[in-house]
Structures are given as structure tokens and as C-alpha cells.
Coordinates of C-alpha atoms in Angstrom, one line a residue:
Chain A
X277 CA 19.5 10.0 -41.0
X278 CA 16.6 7.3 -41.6
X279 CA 15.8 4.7 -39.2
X280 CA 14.9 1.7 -39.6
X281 CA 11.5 1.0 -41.6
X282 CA 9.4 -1.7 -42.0
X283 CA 6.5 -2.6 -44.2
X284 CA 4.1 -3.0 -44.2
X285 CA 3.4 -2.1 -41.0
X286 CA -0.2 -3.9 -40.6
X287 CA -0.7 -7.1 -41.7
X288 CA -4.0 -9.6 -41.7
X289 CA -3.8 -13.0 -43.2
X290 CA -6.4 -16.0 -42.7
X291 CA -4.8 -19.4 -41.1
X292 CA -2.8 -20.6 -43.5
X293 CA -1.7 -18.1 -46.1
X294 CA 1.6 -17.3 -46.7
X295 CA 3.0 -13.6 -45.2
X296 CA 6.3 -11.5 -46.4
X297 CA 7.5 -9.0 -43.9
X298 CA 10.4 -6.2 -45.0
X299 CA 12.9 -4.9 -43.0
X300 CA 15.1 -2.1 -44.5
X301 CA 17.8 -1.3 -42.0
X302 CA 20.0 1.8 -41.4
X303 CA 22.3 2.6 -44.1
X304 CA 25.7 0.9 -43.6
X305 CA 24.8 -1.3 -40.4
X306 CA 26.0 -4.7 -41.0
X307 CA 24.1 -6.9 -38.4
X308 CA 20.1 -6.9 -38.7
X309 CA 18.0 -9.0 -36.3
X310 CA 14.5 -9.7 -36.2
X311 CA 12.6 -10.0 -33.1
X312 CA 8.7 -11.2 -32.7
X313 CA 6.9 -9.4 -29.5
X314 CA 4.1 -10.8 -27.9
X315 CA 1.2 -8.4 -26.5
X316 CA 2.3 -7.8 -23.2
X317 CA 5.9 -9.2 -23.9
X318 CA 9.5 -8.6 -24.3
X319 CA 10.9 -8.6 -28.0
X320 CA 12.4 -12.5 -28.5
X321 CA 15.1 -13.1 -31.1
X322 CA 14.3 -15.3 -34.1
X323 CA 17.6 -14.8 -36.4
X324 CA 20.7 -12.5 -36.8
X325 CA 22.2 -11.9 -40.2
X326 CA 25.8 -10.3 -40.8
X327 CA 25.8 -8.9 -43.9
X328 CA 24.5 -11.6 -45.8
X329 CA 24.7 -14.2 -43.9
X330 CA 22.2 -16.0 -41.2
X331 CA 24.9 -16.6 -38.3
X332 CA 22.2 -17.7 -36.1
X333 CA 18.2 -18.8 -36.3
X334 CA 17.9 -20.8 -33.4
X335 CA 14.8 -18.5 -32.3
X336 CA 13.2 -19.1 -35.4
X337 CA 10.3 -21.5 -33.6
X338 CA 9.4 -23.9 -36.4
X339 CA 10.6 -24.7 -39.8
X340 CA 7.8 -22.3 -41.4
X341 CA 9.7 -19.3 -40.7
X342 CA 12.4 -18.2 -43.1
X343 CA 14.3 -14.8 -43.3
X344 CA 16.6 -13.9 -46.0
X345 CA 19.3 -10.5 -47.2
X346 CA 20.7 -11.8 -50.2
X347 CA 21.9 -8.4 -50.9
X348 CA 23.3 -7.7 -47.3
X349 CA 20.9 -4.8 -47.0
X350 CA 17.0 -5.3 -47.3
X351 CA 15.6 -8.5 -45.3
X352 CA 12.6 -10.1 -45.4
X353 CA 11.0 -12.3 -43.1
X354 CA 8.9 -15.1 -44.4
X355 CA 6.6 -16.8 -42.3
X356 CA 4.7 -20.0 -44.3
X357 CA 1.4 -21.7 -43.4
X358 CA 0.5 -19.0 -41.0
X359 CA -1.1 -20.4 -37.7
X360 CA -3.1 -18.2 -34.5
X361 CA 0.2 -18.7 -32.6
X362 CA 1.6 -16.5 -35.0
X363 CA -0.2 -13.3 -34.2
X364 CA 2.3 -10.9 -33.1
X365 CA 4.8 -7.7 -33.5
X366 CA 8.0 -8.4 -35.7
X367 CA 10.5 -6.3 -34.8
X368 CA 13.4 -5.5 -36.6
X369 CA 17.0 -4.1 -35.5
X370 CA 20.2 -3.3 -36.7
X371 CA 23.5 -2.4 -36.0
X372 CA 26.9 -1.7 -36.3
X373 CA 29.4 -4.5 -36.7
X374 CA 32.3 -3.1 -34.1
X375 CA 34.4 -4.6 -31.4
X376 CA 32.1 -4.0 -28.2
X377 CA 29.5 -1.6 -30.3
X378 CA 26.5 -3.8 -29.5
X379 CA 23.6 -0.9 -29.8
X380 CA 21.0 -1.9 -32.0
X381 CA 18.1 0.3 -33.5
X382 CA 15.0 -0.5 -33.7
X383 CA 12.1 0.2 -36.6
X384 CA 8.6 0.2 -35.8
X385 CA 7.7 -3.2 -36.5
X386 CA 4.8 -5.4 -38.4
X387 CA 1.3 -6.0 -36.5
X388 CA 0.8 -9.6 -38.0
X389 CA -2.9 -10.8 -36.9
X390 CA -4.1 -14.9 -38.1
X391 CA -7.9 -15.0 -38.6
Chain B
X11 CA 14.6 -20.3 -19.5
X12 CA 13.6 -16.9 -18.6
X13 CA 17.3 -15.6 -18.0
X14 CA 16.6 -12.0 -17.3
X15 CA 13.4 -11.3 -14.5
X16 CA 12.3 -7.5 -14.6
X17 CA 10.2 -6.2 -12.0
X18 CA 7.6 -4.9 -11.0
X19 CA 5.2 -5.4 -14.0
X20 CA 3.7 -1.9 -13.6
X21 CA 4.1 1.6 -11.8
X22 CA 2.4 4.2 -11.2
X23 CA 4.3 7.1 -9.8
X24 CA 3.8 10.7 -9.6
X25 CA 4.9 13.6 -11.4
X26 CA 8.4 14.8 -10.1
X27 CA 8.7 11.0 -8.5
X28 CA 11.4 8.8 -8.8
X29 CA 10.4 5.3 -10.8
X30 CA 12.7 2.3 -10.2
X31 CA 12.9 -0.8 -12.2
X32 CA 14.9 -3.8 -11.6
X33 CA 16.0 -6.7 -13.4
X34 CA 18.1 -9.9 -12.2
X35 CA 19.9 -12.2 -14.5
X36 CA 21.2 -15.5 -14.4
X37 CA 24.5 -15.9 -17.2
X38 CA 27.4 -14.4 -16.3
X39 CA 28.4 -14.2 -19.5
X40 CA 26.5 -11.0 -20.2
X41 CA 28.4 -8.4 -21.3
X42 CA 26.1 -5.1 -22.1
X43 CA 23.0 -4.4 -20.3
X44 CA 20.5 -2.0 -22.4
X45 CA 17.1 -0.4 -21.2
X46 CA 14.8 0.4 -23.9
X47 CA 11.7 2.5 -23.5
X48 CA 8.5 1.3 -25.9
X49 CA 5.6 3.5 -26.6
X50 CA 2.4 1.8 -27.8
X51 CA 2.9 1.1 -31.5
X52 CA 6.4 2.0 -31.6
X53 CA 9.4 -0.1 -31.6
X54 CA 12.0 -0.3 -28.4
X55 CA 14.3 2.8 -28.3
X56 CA 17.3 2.6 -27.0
X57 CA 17.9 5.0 -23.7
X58 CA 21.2 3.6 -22.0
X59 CA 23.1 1.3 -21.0
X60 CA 25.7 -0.2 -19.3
X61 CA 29.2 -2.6 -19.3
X62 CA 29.5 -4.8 -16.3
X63 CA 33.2 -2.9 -15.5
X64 CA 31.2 -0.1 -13.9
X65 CA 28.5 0.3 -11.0
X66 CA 26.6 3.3 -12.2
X67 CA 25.9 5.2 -15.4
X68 CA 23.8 8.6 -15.5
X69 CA 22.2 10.3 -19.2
X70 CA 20.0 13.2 -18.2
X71 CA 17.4 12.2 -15.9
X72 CA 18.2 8.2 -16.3
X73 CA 20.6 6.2 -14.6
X74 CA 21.2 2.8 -14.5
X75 CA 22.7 1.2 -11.3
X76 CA 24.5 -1.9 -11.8
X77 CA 25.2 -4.8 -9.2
X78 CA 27.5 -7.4 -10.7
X79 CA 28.3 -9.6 -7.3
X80 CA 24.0 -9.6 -7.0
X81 CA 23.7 -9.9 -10.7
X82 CA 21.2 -7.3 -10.3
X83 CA 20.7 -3.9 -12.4
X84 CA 18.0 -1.0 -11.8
X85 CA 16.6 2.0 -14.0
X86 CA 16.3 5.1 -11.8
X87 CA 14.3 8.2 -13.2
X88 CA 14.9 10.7 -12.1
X89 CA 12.5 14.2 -11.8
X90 CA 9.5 11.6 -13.8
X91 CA 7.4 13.5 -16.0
X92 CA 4.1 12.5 -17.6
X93 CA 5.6 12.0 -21.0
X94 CA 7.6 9.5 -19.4
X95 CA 4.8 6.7 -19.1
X96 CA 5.8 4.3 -21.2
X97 CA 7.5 0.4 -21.4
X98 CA 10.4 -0.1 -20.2
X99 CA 12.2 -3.5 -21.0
X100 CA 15.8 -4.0 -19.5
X101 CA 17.9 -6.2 -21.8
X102 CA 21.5 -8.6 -21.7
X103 CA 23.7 -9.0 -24.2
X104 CA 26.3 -11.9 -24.5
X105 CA 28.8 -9.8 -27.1
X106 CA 31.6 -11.6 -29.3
X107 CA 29.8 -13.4 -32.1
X108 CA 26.4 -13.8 -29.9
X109 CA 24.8 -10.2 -30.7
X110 CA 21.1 -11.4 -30.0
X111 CA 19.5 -9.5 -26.7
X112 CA 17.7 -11.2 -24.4
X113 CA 15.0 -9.2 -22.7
X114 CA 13.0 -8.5 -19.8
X115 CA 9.2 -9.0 -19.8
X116 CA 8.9 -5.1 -19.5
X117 CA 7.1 -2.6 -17.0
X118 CA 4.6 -0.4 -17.5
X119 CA 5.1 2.6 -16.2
X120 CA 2.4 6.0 -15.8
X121 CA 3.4 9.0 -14.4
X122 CA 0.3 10.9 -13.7
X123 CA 0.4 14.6 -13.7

């Protein structure tokens, strides 16, 4: 079946514009994530939704980031105001909601570059 | 708090070689302990892992060797081939209602022919 995709996958936005990232996971997992990757870094959480609900954003680093899956499916990551610091992958994952089933799948993430 | 240290940052190995990676952690509240192999503009695929109820795990030609007391783990492959040269990031896992992994800074490893 089809991974997870994300789109676009590329994305170049001048200090202080507004970005929307996508994230459509695997059909039927309940638990997305997103992750932003530094070059030369491991992935680092930013917020875990279970089915529609955020359960946790306490990676989120500042109050310009937002995610949202209103429909418990598609999410979308928004990041406001973007700054250099925000130059990055975003990674998404998802998974299965079962007791000790914790593999998650990645998709091939977003490039985000701030001129 | 950088509560899982991977090591060494790269490797270079030869072909037919044996590549180890290790990675320490600090919360023993980890339950599930993931290696992920990234290729450059990909995203992490999962390649095993392991529970902390057992010392050793072997898929194929990786294994993962697991050290609870030492709160140590290790990535072992075995028979290394070129296409192998990749990043590898180990990973922890809390479980119950904490799903989000906490990763390694990764190691680059080349496995020349």
C-alpha cells in the first residue's frame, strides 16, 4: 500500500512569510507525528495527534508553529512568520494505535529553506 | 537534554566488514529501541528494533544488541555491502500515552567497495 506522502516536498519562503506543510499519512493509522530534522541531525518531535486530537506539542519551539487534522486523516503543519532558524526537513510519521505497536513510518519530508 | 548519545559520528568500513554503532541512554523509562537507516533526501526507514525484555534481536544481516544494566544498545551489520552507506539514527521510545521518539544524532556510515 502507499506510504506516507508529503507536499510539497520543496519549499522556499523569504523571512517572514507564512508556510503550509501537508502530511497525508497511511490509510487507517491513528497516531501522526511531525518531526523537524536539522542538516546533520536527528529528527526532533514537535507534536503527536491521535486521531484528531493534538495529545502533545511540547516540541513545538515557539508559538508560530501550529499543526492541525480536523478530519483525523490529512495534517498540516503551519509555521507563521517564518524566521532563518526555521530552515529545515519536516518529517512526518504515522502509526498504528496498538497496545505496544509503537512502529512509526515515515514519508519523505519537506525541504523548508528562509531567505 | 540530549537523552540518547550515538556513536561514532561516521564510518567507513569495507565491503564484507562488520559496521557497529552504539547508542547510550539516560531514562529508564524507555521501552522500544528503533534503528532507522536515512538515505539523503529520504525520510528514516524503519530496520529493527528492540524491547528491553531481550538482549539480542537478528533480521537478515542486522542485529541489534541490547545492554539494559549498561543502558547501552549497538547495531551490528553484518556481511556490509556498498548499498549499505547510509544514516543510521538509533532511537527510544517511552510507550503508554508518550509515543514521540527521541533520537540519536545519527552516523554516517560508507561502505566502500
Amino acid at each position: 500500500g502507499a506510504g506516507v506522502s508529503q507536499s510539497p516536498r520543496y519549499k522556499v519562503a523569504k523571512r517572514g512569510q507564512d508556510v503550509a506543510l501537508r502530511c497525508d499519512p497511511i490509510s487507517g493509522h491513528v497516531s501522526l507525528f511531525w518531526y523537524q530534522q536539522a542538516l546533520g541531525q536527528g529528527p526532533e518531535f514537535l507534536t503527536y495527534f491521535q486521531n484528531e486530537a493534538q495529545l502533545d506539542k511540547s516540541g513545538l519551539p515557539s508559538d508560530r508553529f501550529f499543526a492541525e487534522r480536523p478530519e483525523g486523516s490529512v495534517s498540516t503543519l503551519k509555521i507563521q512568520r517564518t524566521q532563518q532558524e526555521d530552515s529545515a526537513v519536516y518529517l512526518c510519521a504515522s502509526s498504528l494505535l496498538s497496545y505496544r505497536n509503537y512502529e512509526q513510518y515515515f514519508g519523505p519530508g519537506t525541504r523548508l529553506t528562509v531567505t | 537534554q540530549q537523552q540518547v548519545k550515538q556513536s561514532p559520528q561516521s564510518l567507513i568500513v569495507q565491503k564484507g566488514g562488520i559496521p557497529i554503532i552504539n547508542c547510550a541512554y539516560e531514562n529508564t523509562a524507555f521501552d522500544y529501541f528503533p534503528w532507522y537507516q536515512q538515505f539523503p533526501g529520504k525520510g528514516p526507514a524503519l530496520l529493527i528494533a528492540i524491547r528491553p525484555d531481550v538482549s539480542e534481536k537478528k533480521e537478515g544481516r542486522f542485529t541489534i544488541s541490547f545492554n539494559k544494566s549498561a543502558k547501552q544498545f549497538s547495531l551490528h551489520i553484518m556481511d556490509s555491502q556498498p548499498g549499505d552507506s547510509a544514516t543510521y539514527f538509533c532511537a527510544a521510545l517511552v510507550g503508554g500515552s508518550a509515543r514521540q521518539l527521541t533520537f540519536g544524532s545519527g552516523t554516517q556510515l560508507t561502505v566502500l567497495p
